[in-house]
Amino acid sequence: MTAETAYHGEMGRQFALQATGSAYNAHTDRPAMLRLAGDVSGLRVLDLGCGAGHYAAELLSLRAGQVVGVEGSETLLQAAQERLADRAVLHHHDLEEPLAFLKDQSFDLALMALVYHHINARAQLLAEVRRVLRPGGTLLVSTTHPTSDWTYFGGSYFADERVELPFGDGFALSYWRMTLEKFLGELLGAGFVLEELAEPRATQQARLVDPRRYDKTHRQPHFLAVKLRRP
Ligand SMILES: C[S@@+](CC[C@H](N)C(=O)[O-])C[C@H]1O[C@@H](n2cnc3c(N)ncnc32)[C@H](O)[C@@H]1O
């Protein structure tokens, strides 16, 4: 397996810690995506790139019927296992490969929180998500905001390239910087229908955790989140 963009080892440990209480993950991305999810009670949920299981834990506390997590990093999968015990089914898998172990139309809701931009084989992944979602099911995707990448990396807004963003203590996140047109175009091109788009701002709780980042997300969008329907 070559899950090169999965957060292995110490990088995974640092991400797991950060995702627990950080202004960006815990208080900006997660609340926005969970709001987009709406009422999840009883739903069969697929969490792609589930990381340390923070989403899965929240979805279960919101009474999701069943959560299946897929993750390429053994370190993060282990953290998810510890967080969730036997309350979710977890798979170690590279999202560059088809989801052959999942049955057709077996989920009501799929989510990819801050994962999509890491993947090369995005058309294949979307086709697989479409296959495993039931008709009328929901797909939620969050990603880095194109203008945030543009501000940070500079150059042309229209650059379509892999970039490396410093992360944690000496690590780097490798992902695709893409325009809004490309991001949405890929999702709509895969046959999904856009229902809502959000540019999340940090919640009030983030003010206590990290006032600088709280202010920043209220001046400049950091993430983008979309809710789509599988026809
Ligand atoms: C920013 S983290 C988000 C984790 C989780 N969705 C959350 O929001 O807490 C990105 C996740 O995608 C996973 N990932 C990246 N590339 C992957 C791949 N090719 N296959 C499986 N997982 C991958 C990473 O290991 C990491 O857990």
Coordinates of C-alpha atoms and ligand atoms in Angstrom, one line a residue:
M1 CA 0.0 0.0 0.0
T2 CA 1.3 3.4 -0.9
A3 CA -0.8 5.9 1.1
E4 CA 1.9 8.6 0.8
T5 CA -0.3 11.5 1.8
A6 CA -1.7 9.7 4.9
Y7 CA -0.4 11.2 8.1
H8 CA 1.9 8.4 9.3
G9 CA 3.8 8.1 12.6
E10 CA 4.6 11.2 14.6
M11 CA 2.8 13.4 12.0
G12 CA -0.4 11.4 12.7
R13 CA 0.1 11.7 16.4
Q14 CA 0.5 15.5 16.1
F15 CA -2.6 15.8 13.9
A16 CA -4.7 13.7 16.3
L17 CA -3.8 16.0 19.2
Q18 CA -4.4 19.1 17.1
A19 CA -7.8 17.8 15.8
T20 CA -9.1 17.4 19.3
G21 CA -9.2 21.1 20.2
S22 CA -7.7 23.3 17.6
A23 CA -9.4 26.5 16.3
Y24 CA -9.3 25.2 12.7
N25 CA -10.3 21.5 13.0
A26 CA -12.4 21.4 16.1
H27 CA -14.0 24.9 16.0
T28 CA -14.2 25.8 12.3
D29 CA -14.3 22.7 10.0
R30 CA -16.1 20.2 12.2
P31 CA -19.0 22.4 13.4
A32 CA -19.6 23.6 9.8
M33 CA -19.6 20.1 8.4
L34 CA -21.8 18.8 11.2
R35 CA -24.3 21.6 10.6
L36 CA -24.4 20.7 6.9
A37 CA -25.0 17.1 7.8
G38 CA -28.3 18.0 9.6
D39 CA -30.1 15.3 11.4
V40 CA -28.0 12.1 11.2
S41 CA -30.0 10.0 13.5
G42 CA -30.2 6.4 12.3
L43 CA -28.1 7.1 9.2
R44 CA -25.4 4.8 7.9
V45 CA -22.4 7.0 7.6
L46 CA -19.1 6.5 5.7
D47 CA -16.2 8.7 7.0
L48 CA -13.4 8.7 4.4
G49 CA -10.0 9.7 5.8
C50 CA -11.5 9.5 9.2
G51 CA -8.2 10.4 11.0
A52 CA -8.4 9.9 14.7
G53 CA -12.2 9.4 14.7
H54 CA -13.2 12.8 15.9
Y55 CA -16.0 13.1 13.4
A56 CA -17.1 9.5 13.9
A57 CA -17.4 10.1 17.7
E58 CA -19.5 13.3 17.2
L59 CA -21.7 11.6 14.6
L60 CA -22.3 8.7 17.0
S61 CA -23.2 11.1 19.8
L62 CA -25.7 12.7 17.4
R63 CA -27.2 9.2 17.1
A64 CA -25.8 8.1 13.7
G65 CA -27.0 4.5 13.2
Q66 CA -23.7 3.1 12.0
V67 CA -20.3 4.7 11.2
V68 CA -17.7 3.1 8.9
G69 CA -14.3 4.9 8.9
V70 CA -11.6 4.5 6.2
E71 CA -8.0 5.7 6.9
G72 CA -4.6 5.3 5.3
S73 CA -2.5 6.0 8.4
E74 CA -2.1 3.1 10.9
T75 CA -1.2 5.6 13.6
L76 CA -4.5 7.5 13.1
L77 CA -6.5 4.4 12.8
Q78 CA -5.1 3.2 16.1
A79 CA -6.1 6.6 17.6
A80 CA -9.6 6.2 16.1
Q81 CA -9.9 2.7 17.5
E82 CA -9.0 4.0 21.0
R83 CA -11.5 6.8 20.7
L84 CA -14.4 4.7 19.3
A85 CA -13.7 1.2 20.7
D86 CA -16.3 -1.1 19.0
R87 CA -18.8 1.7 18.2
A88 CA -17.5 2.0 14.6
V89 CA -16.1 -0.3 11.9
L90 CA -12.7 0.9 10.8
H91 CA -10.7 0.0 7.6
H92 CA -7.1 0.6 6.9
H93 CA -7.1 1.5 3.2
D94 CA -5.5 3.9 0.7
L95 CA -8.1 6.2 -0.9
E96 CA -6.1 6.1 -4.1
E97 CA -7.6 2.6 -4.6
P98 CA -11.3 1.6 -5.2
L99 CA -13.5 0.9 -2.1
A100 CA -14.0 -2.7 -3.2
F101 CA -14.8 -3.8 0.3
L102 CA -17.9 -1.6 0.5
K103 CA -21.3 -2.7 -1.0
D104 CA -23.3 -0.7 -3.5
Q105 CA -25.8 1.8 -2.1
S106 CA -25.0 0.8 1.5
F107 CA -24.6 4.4 3.0
D108 CA -27.0 7.3 3.5
L109 CA -24.2 9.9 4.2
A110 CA -20.5 10.0 3.1
L111 CA -18.1 12.6 4.3
M112 CA -14.6 13.6 3.3
A113 CA -13.4 16.2 5.8
L114 CA -10.2 17.9 4.7
V115 CA -9.1 14.8 2.7
Y116 CA -10.2 15.3 -0.9
H117 CA -7.4 17.7 -1.8
H118 CA -4.8 15.1 -0.8
I119 CA -6.0 12.5 -3.3
N120 CA -4.6 12.1 -6.9
A121 CA -7.3 9.6 -8.1
R122 CA -10.2 11.9 -7.3
A123 CA -12.4 10.9 -10.2
Q124 CA -12.1 7.3 -9.2
L125 CA -12.8 8.1 -5.5
L126 CA -15.9 10.1 -6.4
A127 CA -17.2 7.3 -8.7
E128 CA -16.8 4.9 -5.7
V129 CA -18.5 7.3 -3.3
R130 CA -21.4 7.5 -5.8
R131 CA -21.5 3.7 -6.0
V132 CA -21.7 3.1 -2.3
L133 CA -24.2 6.0 -1.5
R134 CA -27.9 5.2 -1.9
P135 CA -29.8 7.4 -4.4
G136 CA -30.8 10.5 -2.6
G137 CA -27.9 10.1 -0.2
T138 CA -25.6 13.0 0.9
L139 CA -21.9 13.7 0.3
L140 CA -20.1 16.3 2.4
V141 CA -16.7 17.5 1.4
S142 CA -14.5 20.1 3.1
T143 CA -11.2 21.4 1.7
T144 CA -8.7 24.3 2.0
H145 CA -10.2 27.5 0.6
P146 CA -8.7 28.4 -2.8
T147 CA -8.2 32.0 -1.8
S148 CA -6.4 30.9 1.4
D149 CA -4.0 28.8 -0.7
W150 CA -3.6 31.7 -3.1
T151 CA -2.8 34.1 -0.3
Y152 CA -0.3 31.7 1.3
F153 CA 1.4 30.2 -1.8
G154 CA 1.1 33.3 -4.1
G155 CA 1.6 33.0 -7.9
S156 CA -1.5 32.5 -10.0
Y157 CA -4.9 31.9 -8.5
F158 CA -5.4 29.5 -11.4
A159 CA -2.3 27.3 -10.5
D160 CA -3.3 23.6 -10.5
E161 CA -0.4 22.1 -8.6
R162 CA 0.7 20.0 -5.6
V163 CA 1.9 22.2 -2.8
E164 CA 3.5 21.5 0.6
L165 CA 2.2 23.3 3.6
P166 CA 4.4 23.2 6.8
F167 CA 2.6 21.3 9.5
G168 CA 3.4 20.6 13.2
D169 CA 6.9 20.0 14.3
G170 CA 8.9 19.7 11.0
F171 CA 6.3 18.0 8.8
A172 CA 4.5 19.1 5.6
L173 CA 1.0 18.5 4.2
S174 CA 1.1 17.6 0.5
Y175 CA -2.0 18.4 -1.3
W176 CA -3.6 19.8 -4.5
R177 CA -4.2 23.5 -4.6
M178 CA -7.2 24.0 -6.9
T179 CA -9.5 26.7 -8.0
L180 CA -13.2 26.8 -6.8
E181 CA -14.1 26.1 -10.4
K182 CA -12.0 22.9 -10.5
F183 CA -13.1 21.7 -7.0
L184 CA -16.8 22.2 -7.7
G185 CA -16.5 21.1 -11.3
E186 CA -15.0 17.7 -10.3
L187 CA -17.9 17.1 -7.8
L188 CA -20.6 18.1 -10.2
G189 CA -18.9 16.3 -13.1
A190 CA -19.0 13.1 -11.0
G191 CA -22.8 13.4 -11.0
F192 CA -23.4 15.0 -7.6
V193 CA -25.9 17.9 -7.2
L194 CA -24.8 20.9 -5.1
E195 CA -27.2 21.7 -2.2
E196 CA -25.2 24.1 -0.1
L197 CA -21.8 25.7 0.1
A198 CA -20.3 27.2 3.3
E199 CA -17.2 29.3 4.0
P200 CA -16.9 28.4 7.7
R201 CA -15.8 30.9 10.3
A202 CA -14.5 29.8 13.7
T203 CA -17.1 29.4 16.5
Q204 CA -17.1 31.5 19.6
Q205 CA -15.3 28.7 21.4
A206 CA -12.2 29.2 19.2
R207 CA -11.9 32.7 20.7
L208 CA -10.8 31.1 24.0
V209 CA -8.6 28.5 22.3
D210 CA -6.8 30.7 19.8
P211 CA -8.0 34.3 19.4
R212 CA -5.5 35.0 16.5
R213 CA -6.9 32.2 14.4
Y214 CA -10.5 33.1 15.4
D215 CA -10.0 36.6 14.1
K216 CA -8.2 35.3 11.0
T217 CA -11.1 33.0 9.9
H218 CA -13.5 36.0 10.3
R219 CA -11.4 38.0 7.9
Q220 CA -10.2 35.4 5.4
P221 CA -11.9 32.1 4.6
H222 CA -9.6 29.2 5.5
F223 CA -11.9 26.2 4.6
L224 CA -14.7 25.6 2.1
A225 CA -17.4 23.0 2.7
V226 CA -20.1 21.6 0.4
K227 CA -23.1 19.5 0.7
L228 CA -24.1 17.4 -2.3
R229 CA -26.8 15.0 -3.2
R230 CA -26.4 11.7 -5.0
P231 CA -29.3 11.7 -7.5
Ligands
LIG1 C1 -6.6 16.8 7.6 S1 -6.7 15.1 8.0 C2 -8.5 15.0 8.3 C3 -8.9 13.8 9.2 C4 -10.3 13.8 9.6 N1 -11.2 13.7 8.4 C5 -10.7 15.0 10.4 O1 -11.2 16.0 9.9 O2 -10.4 14.9 11.7 C6 -6.5 14.2 6.5 C7 -6.7 12.7 6.7 O3 -6.6 12.1 5.4 C8 -5.8 10.9 5.5 N2 -5.3 10.6 4.2 C9 -4.6 11.3 3.4 N3 -4.3 10.7 2.2 C10 -4.9 9.5 2.3 C11 -5.0 8.3 1.5 N4 -4.4 8.3 0.2 N5 -5.6 7.2 1.9 C12 -6.2 7.2 3.1 N6 -6.2 8.3 3.9 C13 -5.5 9.4 3.6 C14 -4.7 11.3 6.5 O4 -4.0 10.2 7.0 C15 -5.6 12.1 7.5 O5 -6.1 11.3 8.5

